[in-house]
mmCIF file of C-alpha atoms and ligand atoms in Angstrom:
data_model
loop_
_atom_site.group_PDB
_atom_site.id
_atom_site.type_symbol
_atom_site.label_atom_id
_atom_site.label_comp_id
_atom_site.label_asym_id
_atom_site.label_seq_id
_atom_site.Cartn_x
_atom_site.Cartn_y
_atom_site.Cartn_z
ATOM 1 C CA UNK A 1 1.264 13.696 17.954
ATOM 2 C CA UNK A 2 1.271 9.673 16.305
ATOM 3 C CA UNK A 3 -0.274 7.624 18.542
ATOM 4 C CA UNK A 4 2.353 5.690 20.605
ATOM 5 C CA UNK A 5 1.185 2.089 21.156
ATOM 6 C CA UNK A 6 3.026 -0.103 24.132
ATOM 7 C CA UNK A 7 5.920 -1.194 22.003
ATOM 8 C CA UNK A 8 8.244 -2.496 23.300
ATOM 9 C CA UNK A 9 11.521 -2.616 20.903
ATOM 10 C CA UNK A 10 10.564 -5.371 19.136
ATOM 11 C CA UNK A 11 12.001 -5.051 15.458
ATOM 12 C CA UNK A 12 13.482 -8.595 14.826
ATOM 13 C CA UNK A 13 16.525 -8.130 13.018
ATOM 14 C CA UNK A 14 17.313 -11.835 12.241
ATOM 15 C CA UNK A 15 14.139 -12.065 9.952
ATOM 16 C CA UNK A 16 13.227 -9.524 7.053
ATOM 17 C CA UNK A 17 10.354 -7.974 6.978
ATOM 18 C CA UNK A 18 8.208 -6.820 3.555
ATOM 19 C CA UNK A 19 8.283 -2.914 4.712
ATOM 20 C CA UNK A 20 12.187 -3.236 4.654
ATOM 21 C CA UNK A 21 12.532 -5.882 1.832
ATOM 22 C CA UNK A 22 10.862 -2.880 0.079
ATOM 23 C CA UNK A 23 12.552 -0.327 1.370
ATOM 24 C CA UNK A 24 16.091 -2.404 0.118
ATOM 25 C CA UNK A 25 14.330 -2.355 -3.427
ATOM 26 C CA UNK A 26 13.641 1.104 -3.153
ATOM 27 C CA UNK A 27 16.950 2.227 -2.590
ATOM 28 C CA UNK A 28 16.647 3.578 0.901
ATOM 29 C CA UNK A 29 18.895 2.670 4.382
ATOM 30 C CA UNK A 30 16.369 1.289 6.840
ATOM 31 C CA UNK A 31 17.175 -2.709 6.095
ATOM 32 C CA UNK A 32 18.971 -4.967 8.126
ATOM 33 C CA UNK A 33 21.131 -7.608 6.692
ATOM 34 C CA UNK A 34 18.243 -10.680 6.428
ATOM 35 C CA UNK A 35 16.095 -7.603 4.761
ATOM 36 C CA UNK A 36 19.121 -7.401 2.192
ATOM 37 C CA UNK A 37 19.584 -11.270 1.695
ATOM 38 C CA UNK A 38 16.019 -11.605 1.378
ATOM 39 C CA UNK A 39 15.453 -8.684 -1.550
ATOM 40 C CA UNK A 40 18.582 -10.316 -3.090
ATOM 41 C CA UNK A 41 16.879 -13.367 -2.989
ATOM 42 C CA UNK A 42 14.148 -11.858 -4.977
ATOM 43 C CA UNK A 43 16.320 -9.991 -7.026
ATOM 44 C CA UNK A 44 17.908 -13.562 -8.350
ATOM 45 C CA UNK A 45 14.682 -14.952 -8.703
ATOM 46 C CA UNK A 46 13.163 -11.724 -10.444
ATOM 47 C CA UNK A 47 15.804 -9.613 -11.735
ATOM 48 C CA UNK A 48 13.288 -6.078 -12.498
ATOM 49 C CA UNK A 49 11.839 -6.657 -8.742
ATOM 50 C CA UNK A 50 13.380 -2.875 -8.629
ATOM 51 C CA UNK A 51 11.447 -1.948 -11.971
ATOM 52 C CA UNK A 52 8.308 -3.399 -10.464
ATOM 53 C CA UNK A 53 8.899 -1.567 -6.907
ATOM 54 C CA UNK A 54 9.317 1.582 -8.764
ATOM 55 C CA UNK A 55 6.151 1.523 -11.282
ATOM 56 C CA UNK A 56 4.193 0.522 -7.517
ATOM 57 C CA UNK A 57 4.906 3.818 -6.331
ATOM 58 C CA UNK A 58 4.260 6.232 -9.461
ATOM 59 C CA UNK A 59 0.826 4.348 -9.026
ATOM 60 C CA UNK A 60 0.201 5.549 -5.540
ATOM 61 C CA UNK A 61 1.380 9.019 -7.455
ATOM 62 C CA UNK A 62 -0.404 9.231 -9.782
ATOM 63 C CA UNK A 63 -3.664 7.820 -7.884
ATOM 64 C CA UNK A 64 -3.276 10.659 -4.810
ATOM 65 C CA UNK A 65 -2.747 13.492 -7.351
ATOM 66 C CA UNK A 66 -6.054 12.203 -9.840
ATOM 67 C CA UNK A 67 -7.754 11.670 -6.098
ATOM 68 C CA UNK A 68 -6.885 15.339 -4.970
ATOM 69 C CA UNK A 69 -7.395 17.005 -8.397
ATOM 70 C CA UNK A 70 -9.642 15.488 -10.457
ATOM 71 C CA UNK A 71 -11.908 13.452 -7.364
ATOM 72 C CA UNK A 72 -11.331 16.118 -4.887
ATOM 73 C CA UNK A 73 -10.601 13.819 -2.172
ATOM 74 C CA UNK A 74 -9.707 15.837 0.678
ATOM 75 C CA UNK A 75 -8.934 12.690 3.176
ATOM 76 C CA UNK A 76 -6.942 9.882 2.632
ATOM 77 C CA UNK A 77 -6.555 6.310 4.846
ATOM 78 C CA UNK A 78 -3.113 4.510 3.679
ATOM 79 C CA UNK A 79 -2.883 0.821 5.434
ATOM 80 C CA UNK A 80 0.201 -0.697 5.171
ATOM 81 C CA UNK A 81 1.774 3.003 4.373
ATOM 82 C CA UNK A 82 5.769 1.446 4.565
ATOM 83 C CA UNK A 83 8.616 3.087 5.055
ATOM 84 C CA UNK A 84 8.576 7.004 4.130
ATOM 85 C CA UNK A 85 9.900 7.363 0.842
ATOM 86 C CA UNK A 86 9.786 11.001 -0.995
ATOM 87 C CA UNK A 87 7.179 11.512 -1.668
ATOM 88 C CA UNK A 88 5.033 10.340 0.448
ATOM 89 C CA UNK A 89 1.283 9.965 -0.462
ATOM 90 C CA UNK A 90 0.488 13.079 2.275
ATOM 91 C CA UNK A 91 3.218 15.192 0.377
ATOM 92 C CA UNK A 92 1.343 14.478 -3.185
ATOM 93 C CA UNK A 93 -2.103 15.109 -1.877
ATOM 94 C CA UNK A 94 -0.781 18.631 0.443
ATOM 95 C CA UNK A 95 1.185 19.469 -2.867
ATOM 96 C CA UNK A 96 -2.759 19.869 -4.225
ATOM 97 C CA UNK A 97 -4.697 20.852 -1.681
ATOM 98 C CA UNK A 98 -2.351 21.945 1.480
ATOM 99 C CA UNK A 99 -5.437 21.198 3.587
ATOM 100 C CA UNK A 100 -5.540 17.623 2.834
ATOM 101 C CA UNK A 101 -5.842 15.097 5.788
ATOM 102 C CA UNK A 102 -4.082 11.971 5.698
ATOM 103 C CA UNK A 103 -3.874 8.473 8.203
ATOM 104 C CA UNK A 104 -1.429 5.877 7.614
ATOM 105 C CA UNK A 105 -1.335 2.438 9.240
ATOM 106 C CA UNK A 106 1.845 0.154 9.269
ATOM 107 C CA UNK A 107 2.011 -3.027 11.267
ATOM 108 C CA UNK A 108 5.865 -2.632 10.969
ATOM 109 C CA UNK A 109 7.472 -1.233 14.557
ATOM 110 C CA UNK A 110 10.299 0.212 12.172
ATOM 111 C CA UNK A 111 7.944 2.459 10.345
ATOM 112 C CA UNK A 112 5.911 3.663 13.750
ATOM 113 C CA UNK A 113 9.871 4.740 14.531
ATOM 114 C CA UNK A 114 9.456 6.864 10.902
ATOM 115 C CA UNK A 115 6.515 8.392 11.913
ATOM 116 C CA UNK A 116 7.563 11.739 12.291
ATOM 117 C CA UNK A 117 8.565 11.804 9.022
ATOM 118 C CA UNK A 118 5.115 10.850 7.625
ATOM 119 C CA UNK A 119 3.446 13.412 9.978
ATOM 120 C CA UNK A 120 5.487 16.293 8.431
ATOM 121 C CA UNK A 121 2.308 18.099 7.486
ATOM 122 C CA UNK A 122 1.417 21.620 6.179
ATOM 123 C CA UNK A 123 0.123 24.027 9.070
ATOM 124 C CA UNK A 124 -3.218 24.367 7.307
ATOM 125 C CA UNK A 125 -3.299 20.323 6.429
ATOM 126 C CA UNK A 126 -3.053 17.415 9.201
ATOM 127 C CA UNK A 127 -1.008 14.215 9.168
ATOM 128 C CA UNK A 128 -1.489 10.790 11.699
ATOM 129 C CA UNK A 129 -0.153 7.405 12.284
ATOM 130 C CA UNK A 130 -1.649 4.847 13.809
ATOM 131 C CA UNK A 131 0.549 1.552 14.414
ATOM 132 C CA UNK A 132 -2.225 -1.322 13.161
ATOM 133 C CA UNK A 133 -3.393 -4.131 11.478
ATOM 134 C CA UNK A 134 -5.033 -4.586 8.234
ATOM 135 C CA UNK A 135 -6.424 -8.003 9.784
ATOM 136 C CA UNK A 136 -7.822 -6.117 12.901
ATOM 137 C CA UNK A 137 -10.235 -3.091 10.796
ATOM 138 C CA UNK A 138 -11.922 -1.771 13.948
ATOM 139 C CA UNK A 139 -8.697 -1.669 15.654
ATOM 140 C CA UNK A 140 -7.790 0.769 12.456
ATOM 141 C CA UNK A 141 -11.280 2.672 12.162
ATOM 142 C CA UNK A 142 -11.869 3.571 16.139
ATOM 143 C CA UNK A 143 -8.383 4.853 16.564
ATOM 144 C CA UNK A 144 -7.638 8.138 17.676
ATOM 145 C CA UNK A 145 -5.579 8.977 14.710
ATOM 146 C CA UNK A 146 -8.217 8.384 12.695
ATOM 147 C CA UNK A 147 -11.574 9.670 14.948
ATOM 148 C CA UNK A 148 -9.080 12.746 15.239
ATOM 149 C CA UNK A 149 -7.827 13.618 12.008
ATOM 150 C CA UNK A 150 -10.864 12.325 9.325
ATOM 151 C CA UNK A 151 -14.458 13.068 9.223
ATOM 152 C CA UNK A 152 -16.161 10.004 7.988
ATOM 153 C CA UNK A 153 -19.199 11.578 7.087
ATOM 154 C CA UNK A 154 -16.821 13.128 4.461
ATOM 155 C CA UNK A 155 -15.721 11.141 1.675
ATOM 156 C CA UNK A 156 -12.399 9.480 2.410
ATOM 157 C CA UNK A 157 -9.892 7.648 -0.380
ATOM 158 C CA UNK A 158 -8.724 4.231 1.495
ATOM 159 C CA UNK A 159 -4.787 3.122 -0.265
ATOM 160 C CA UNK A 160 -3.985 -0.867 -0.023
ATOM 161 C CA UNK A 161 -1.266 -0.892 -1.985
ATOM 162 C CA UNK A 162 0.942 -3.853 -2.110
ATOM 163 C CA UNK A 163 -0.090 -4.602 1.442
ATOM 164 C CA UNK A 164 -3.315 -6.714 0.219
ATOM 165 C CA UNK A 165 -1.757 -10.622 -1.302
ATOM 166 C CA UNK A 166 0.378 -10.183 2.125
ATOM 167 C CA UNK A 167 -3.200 -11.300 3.557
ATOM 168 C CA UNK A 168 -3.977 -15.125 2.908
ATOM 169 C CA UNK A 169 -7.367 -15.875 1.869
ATOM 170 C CA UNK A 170 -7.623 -17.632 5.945
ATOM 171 C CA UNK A 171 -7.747 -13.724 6.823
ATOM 172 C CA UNK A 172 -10.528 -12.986 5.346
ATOM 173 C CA UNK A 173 -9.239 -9.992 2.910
ATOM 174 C CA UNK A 174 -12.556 -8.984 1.694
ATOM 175 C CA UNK A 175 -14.277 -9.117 4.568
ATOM 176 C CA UNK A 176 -11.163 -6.778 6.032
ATOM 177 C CA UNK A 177 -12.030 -4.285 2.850
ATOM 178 C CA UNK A 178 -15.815 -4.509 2.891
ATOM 179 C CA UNK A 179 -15.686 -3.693 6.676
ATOM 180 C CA UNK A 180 -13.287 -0.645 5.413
ATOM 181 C CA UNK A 181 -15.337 1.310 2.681
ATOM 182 C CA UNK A 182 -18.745 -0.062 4.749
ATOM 183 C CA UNK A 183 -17.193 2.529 7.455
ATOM 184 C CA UNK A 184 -16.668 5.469 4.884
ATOM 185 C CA UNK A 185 -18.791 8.018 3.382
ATOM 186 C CA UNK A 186 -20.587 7.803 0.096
ATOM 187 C CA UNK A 187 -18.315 9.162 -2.618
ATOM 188 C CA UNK A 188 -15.119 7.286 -0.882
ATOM 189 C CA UNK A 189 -12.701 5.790 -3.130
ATOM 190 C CA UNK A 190 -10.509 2.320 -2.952
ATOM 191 C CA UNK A 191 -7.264 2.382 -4.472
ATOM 192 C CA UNK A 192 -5.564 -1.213 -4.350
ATOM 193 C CA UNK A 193 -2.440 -2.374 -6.091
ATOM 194 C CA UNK A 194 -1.733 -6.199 -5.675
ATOM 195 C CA UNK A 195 0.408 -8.953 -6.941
ATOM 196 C CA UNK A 196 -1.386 -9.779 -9.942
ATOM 197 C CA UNK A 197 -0.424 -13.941 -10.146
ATOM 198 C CA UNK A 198 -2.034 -14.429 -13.959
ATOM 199 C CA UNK A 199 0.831 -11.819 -15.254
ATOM 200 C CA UNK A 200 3.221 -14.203 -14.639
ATOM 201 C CA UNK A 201 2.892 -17.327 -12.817
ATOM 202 C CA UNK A 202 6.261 -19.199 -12.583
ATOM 203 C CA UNK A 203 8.097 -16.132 -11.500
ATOM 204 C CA UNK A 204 5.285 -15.424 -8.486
ATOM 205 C CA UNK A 205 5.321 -19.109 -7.098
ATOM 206 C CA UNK A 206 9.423 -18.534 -6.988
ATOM 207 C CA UNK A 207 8.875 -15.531 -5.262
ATOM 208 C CA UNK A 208 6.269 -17.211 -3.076
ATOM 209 C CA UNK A 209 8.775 -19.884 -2.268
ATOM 210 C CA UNK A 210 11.926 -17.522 -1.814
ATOM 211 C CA UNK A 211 9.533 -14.969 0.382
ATOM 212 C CA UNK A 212 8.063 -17.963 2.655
ATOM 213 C CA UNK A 213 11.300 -19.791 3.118
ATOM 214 C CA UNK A 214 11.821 -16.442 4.979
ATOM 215 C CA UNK A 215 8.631 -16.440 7.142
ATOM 216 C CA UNK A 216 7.012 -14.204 5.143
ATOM 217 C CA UNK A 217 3.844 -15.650 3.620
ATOM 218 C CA UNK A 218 2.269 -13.789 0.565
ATOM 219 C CA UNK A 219 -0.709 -14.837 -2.002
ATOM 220 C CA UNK A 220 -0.712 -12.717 -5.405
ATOM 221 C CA UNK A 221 -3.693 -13.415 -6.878
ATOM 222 C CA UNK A 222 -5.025 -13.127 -10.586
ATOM 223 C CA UNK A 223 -7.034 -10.850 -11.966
ATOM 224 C CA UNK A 224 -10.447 -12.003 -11.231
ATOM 225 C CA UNK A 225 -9.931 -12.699 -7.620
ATOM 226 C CA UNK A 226 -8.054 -8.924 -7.322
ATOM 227 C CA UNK A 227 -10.991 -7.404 -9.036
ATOM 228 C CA UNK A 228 -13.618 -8.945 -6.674
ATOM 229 C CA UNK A 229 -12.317 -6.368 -4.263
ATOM 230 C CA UNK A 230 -13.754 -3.562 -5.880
ATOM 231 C CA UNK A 231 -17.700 -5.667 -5.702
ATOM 232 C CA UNK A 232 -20.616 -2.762 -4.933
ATOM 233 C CA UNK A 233 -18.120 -0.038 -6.477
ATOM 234 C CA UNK A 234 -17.897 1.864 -9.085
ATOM 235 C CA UNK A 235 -14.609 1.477 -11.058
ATOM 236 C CA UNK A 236 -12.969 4.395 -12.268
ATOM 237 C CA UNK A 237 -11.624 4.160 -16.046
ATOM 238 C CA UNK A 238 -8.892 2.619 -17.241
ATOM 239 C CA UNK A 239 -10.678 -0.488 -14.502
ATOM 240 C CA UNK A 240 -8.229 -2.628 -13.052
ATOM 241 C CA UNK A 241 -4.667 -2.672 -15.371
ATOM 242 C CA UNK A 242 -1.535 -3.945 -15.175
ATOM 243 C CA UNK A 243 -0.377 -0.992 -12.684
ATOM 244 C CA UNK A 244 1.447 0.650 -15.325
ATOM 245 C CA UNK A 245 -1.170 1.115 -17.588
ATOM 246 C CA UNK A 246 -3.186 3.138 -15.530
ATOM 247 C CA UNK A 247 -3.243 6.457 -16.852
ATOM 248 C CA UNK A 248 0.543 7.168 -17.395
ATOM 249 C CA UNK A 249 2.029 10.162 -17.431
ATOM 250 C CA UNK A 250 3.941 8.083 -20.572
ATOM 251 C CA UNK A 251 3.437 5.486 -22.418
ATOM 252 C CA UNK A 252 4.852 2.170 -20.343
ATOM 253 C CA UNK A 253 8.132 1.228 -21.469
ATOM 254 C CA UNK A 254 8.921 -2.276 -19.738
ATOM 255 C CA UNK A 255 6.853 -5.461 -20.518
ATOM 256 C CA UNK A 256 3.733 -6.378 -18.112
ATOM 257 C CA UNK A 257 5.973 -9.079 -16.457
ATOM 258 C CA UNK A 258 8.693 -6.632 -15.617
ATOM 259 C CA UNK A 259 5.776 -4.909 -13.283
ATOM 260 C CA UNK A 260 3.280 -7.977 -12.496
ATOM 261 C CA UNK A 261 1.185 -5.918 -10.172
ATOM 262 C CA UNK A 262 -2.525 -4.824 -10.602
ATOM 263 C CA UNK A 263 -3.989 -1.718 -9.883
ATOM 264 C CA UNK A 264 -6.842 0.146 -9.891
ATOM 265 C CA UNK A 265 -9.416 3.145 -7.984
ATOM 266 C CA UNK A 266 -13.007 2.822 -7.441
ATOM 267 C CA UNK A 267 -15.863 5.317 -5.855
ATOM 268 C CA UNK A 268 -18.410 4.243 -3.285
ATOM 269 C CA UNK A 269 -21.829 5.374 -4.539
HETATM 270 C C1 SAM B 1 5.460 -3.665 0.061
HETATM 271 S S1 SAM B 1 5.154 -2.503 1.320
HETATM 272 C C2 SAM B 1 4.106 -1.319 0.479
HETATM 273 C C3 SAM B 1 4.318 0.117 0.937
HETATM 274 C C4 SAM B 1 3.425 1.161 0.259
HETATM 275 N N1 SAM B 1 2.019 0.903 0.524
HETATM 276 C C5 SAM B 1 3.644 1.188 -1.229
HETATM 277 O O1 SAM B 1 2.839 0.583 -1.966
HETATM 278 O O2 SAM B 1 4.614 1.798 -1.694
HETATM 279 C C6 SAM B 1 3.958 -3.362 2.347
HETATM 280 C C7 SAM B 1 3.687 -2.666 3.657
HETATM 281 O O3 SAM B 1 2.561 -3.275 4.274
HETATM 282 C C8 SAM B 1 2.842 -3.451 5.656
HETATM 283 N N2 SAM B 1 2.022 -4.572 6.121
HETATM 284 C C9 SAM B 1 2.081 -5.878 5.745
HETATM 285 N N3 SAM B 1 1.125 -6.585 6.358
HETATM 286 C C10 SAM B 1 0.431 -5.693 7.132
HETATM 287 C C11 SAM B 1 -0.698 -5.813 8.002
HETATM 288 N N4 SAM B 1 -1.303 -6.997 8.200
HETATM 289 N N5 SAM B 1 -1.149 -4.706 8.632
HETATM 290 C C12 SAM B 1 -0.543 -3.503 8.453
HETATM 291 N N6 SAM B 1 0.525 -3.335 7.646
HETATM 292 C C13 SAM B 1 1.010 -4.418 6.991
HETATM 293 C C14 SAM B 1 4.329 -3.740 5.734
HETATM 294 O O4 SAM B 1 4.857 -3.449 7.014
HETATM 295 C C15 SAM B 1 4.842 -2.806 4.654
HETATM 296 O O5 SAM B 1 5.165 -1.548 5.189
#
C-alpha cells in the first residue's frame, strides 16, 4: 500500500506546477489550465520544449534498462518521479528483472493521487511511493516505503532527473545528494539529468523568467557545476553528455540546443 501522508486536497489549480507543466509537454491529461498557459509559455519561448521533454525520458530509459542489464541494479530510488507516463522507470527495470524493487518520491499531491499507477508491480517484484521532499533527505530515507521495500545494504540506483536545477543553490543541492548516496550501499549508482545552462544561455534565462513569473523558481546550471554532483563517484562512460548523447539507441538527430539538458550515471565505490 503507498504511504498516505495527511493531505489534505491541496492541489492549487490557479498556479502550475513543474510535474504538470511536464505532463502538458508530454502529451498526457493531468494539467489544469495555468499548467497549460504556463507550458505554452515555454513553448513560445522554446519552441522544441516537447523535443527536449521527450529525449529526458528515453534517458531515464535507457539509464534503468543499462542499470538492470548491464549494472544489475536490482533497486531503484526515483525523487521527483512525476506524473506516470508509460513507461514508467519500475516497468523498464521489471521488464528486466521482474523482481526489481523500486521507490519513487514526488512532492506533487497530484502524483501521490497517481500512485497506484506507479505501484502496478509484478507479483514477484515490489513497487512504493512515498509523498516527499528532495530538500528534506531523511524525511525520504527513514520512510516506510523505503525501510520496507529496499535493502540498503544492497546496492541501490538513486534517479534525479529533471527534478535537481528545481533546487536553488540556498537549498543546499549537494548536500541533499551527498546525504543520498552517503545512505546507500557501495556499488550504488546516481543517475541525474539537469538543465544544462552553458548549452544555451539566452533561451534558459527566458525560461527562467517565463517559469518564475509563474512562482516556479528553477536554476539550470552549466556543466561544471552539474558535474560536481557526481564528486567521490565513479562516472560511467560516455561521463556527463548532452542527454542525448548518452549511449543512444541512434545516432541524435536534433541539435544540442533542441535538448539543453545534461545527463549522466555514476557508481559509488
Ligand atoms: C520535470 S518533472 C520530471 C519527472 C521525471 N523525473 C522525468 O524526468 O521524466 C519534475 C518532478 O519533480 C518534482 N519535484 C520538484 N521539486 C521537488 C521536490 N523538492 N521534492 C520532490 N519532488 C519535486 C515535481 O513535482 C515533478 O514531478
Amino acid at each position: 500500500m503507498p504511504e498516505q501522508p495527511s493531505l489534505t486536497d491541496d492541489i492549487d489549480t490557479t498556479k502550475p506546477h513543474s510535474s504538470r507543466v511536464y505532463d502538458y509537454l508530454l502529451g498526457g491529461k493531468d494539467w489544469y489550465l495555468a499548467d497549460q498557459e504556463a507550458a505554452n509559455a515555454l513553448i513560445t519561448t522554446f519552441p522544441s520544449v516537447r523535443t527536449s521533454a521527450r529525449a529526458n525520458r528515453d534517458f531515464m530509459h535507457r539509464t534503468t534498462r543499462f542499470l538492470a542489464s548491464e549494472a544489475r541494479i536490482r533497486q531503484f530510488l526515483d525523487i521527483g518521479t512525476g506524473i506516470p507516463t508509460a513507461p514508467n522507470l519500475h516497468q523498464m527495470a521489471q521488464f528486466v528483472d521482474p523482481a526489481a524493487r523500486i521507490v519513487y518520491a514526488d512532492n506533487d499531491p497530484i502524483v501521490l493521487r497517481h500512485a497506484q499507477a506507479l505501484l502496478r508491480s509484478t507479483p514477484q517484484g515490489r513497487t512504493a511511493y512515498v509523498h516527499g521532499d528532495l530538500r528534506d533527505p531523511a524525511g525520504i530515507l527513514h520512510s516506510p516505503a523505503v525501510l520496507d521495500t529496499l535493502d540498503l545494504t544492497e546496492p541501490v540506483a538513486l534517479s534525479l532527473n529533471a527534478i535537481l536545477h528545481f533546487l536553488l543553490d540556498e537549498d543546499r543541492p549537494y548536500e541533499i545528494v551527498k546525504t543520498l548516496m552517503a545512505a546507500l550501499a557501495p556499488g550504488s549508482y546516481l543517475v541525474i539529468s539537469h538543465g544544462g545552462m552553458d548549452i544555451d544561455r539566452d533561451t534558459w534565462e527566458k525560461i527562467q523568467a517565463t517559469y518564475a513569473s509563474r512562482g516556479i523558481y528553477n536554476q539550470p546550471r552549466p556543466f561544471d557545476e552539474v558535474i560536481k554532483f557526481f564528486d567521490g563517484l565513479e562516472l560511467i562512460e560516455p561521463g556527463l553528455q548532452v542527454l542525448h548523447r548518452w549511449r543512444p539507441d541512434t545516432e541524435p538527430t536534433v541539435p544540442d540546443a533542441a535538448v539543453r539538458f545534461y545527463g549522466g550515471v555514476a557508481r559509488k565505490p
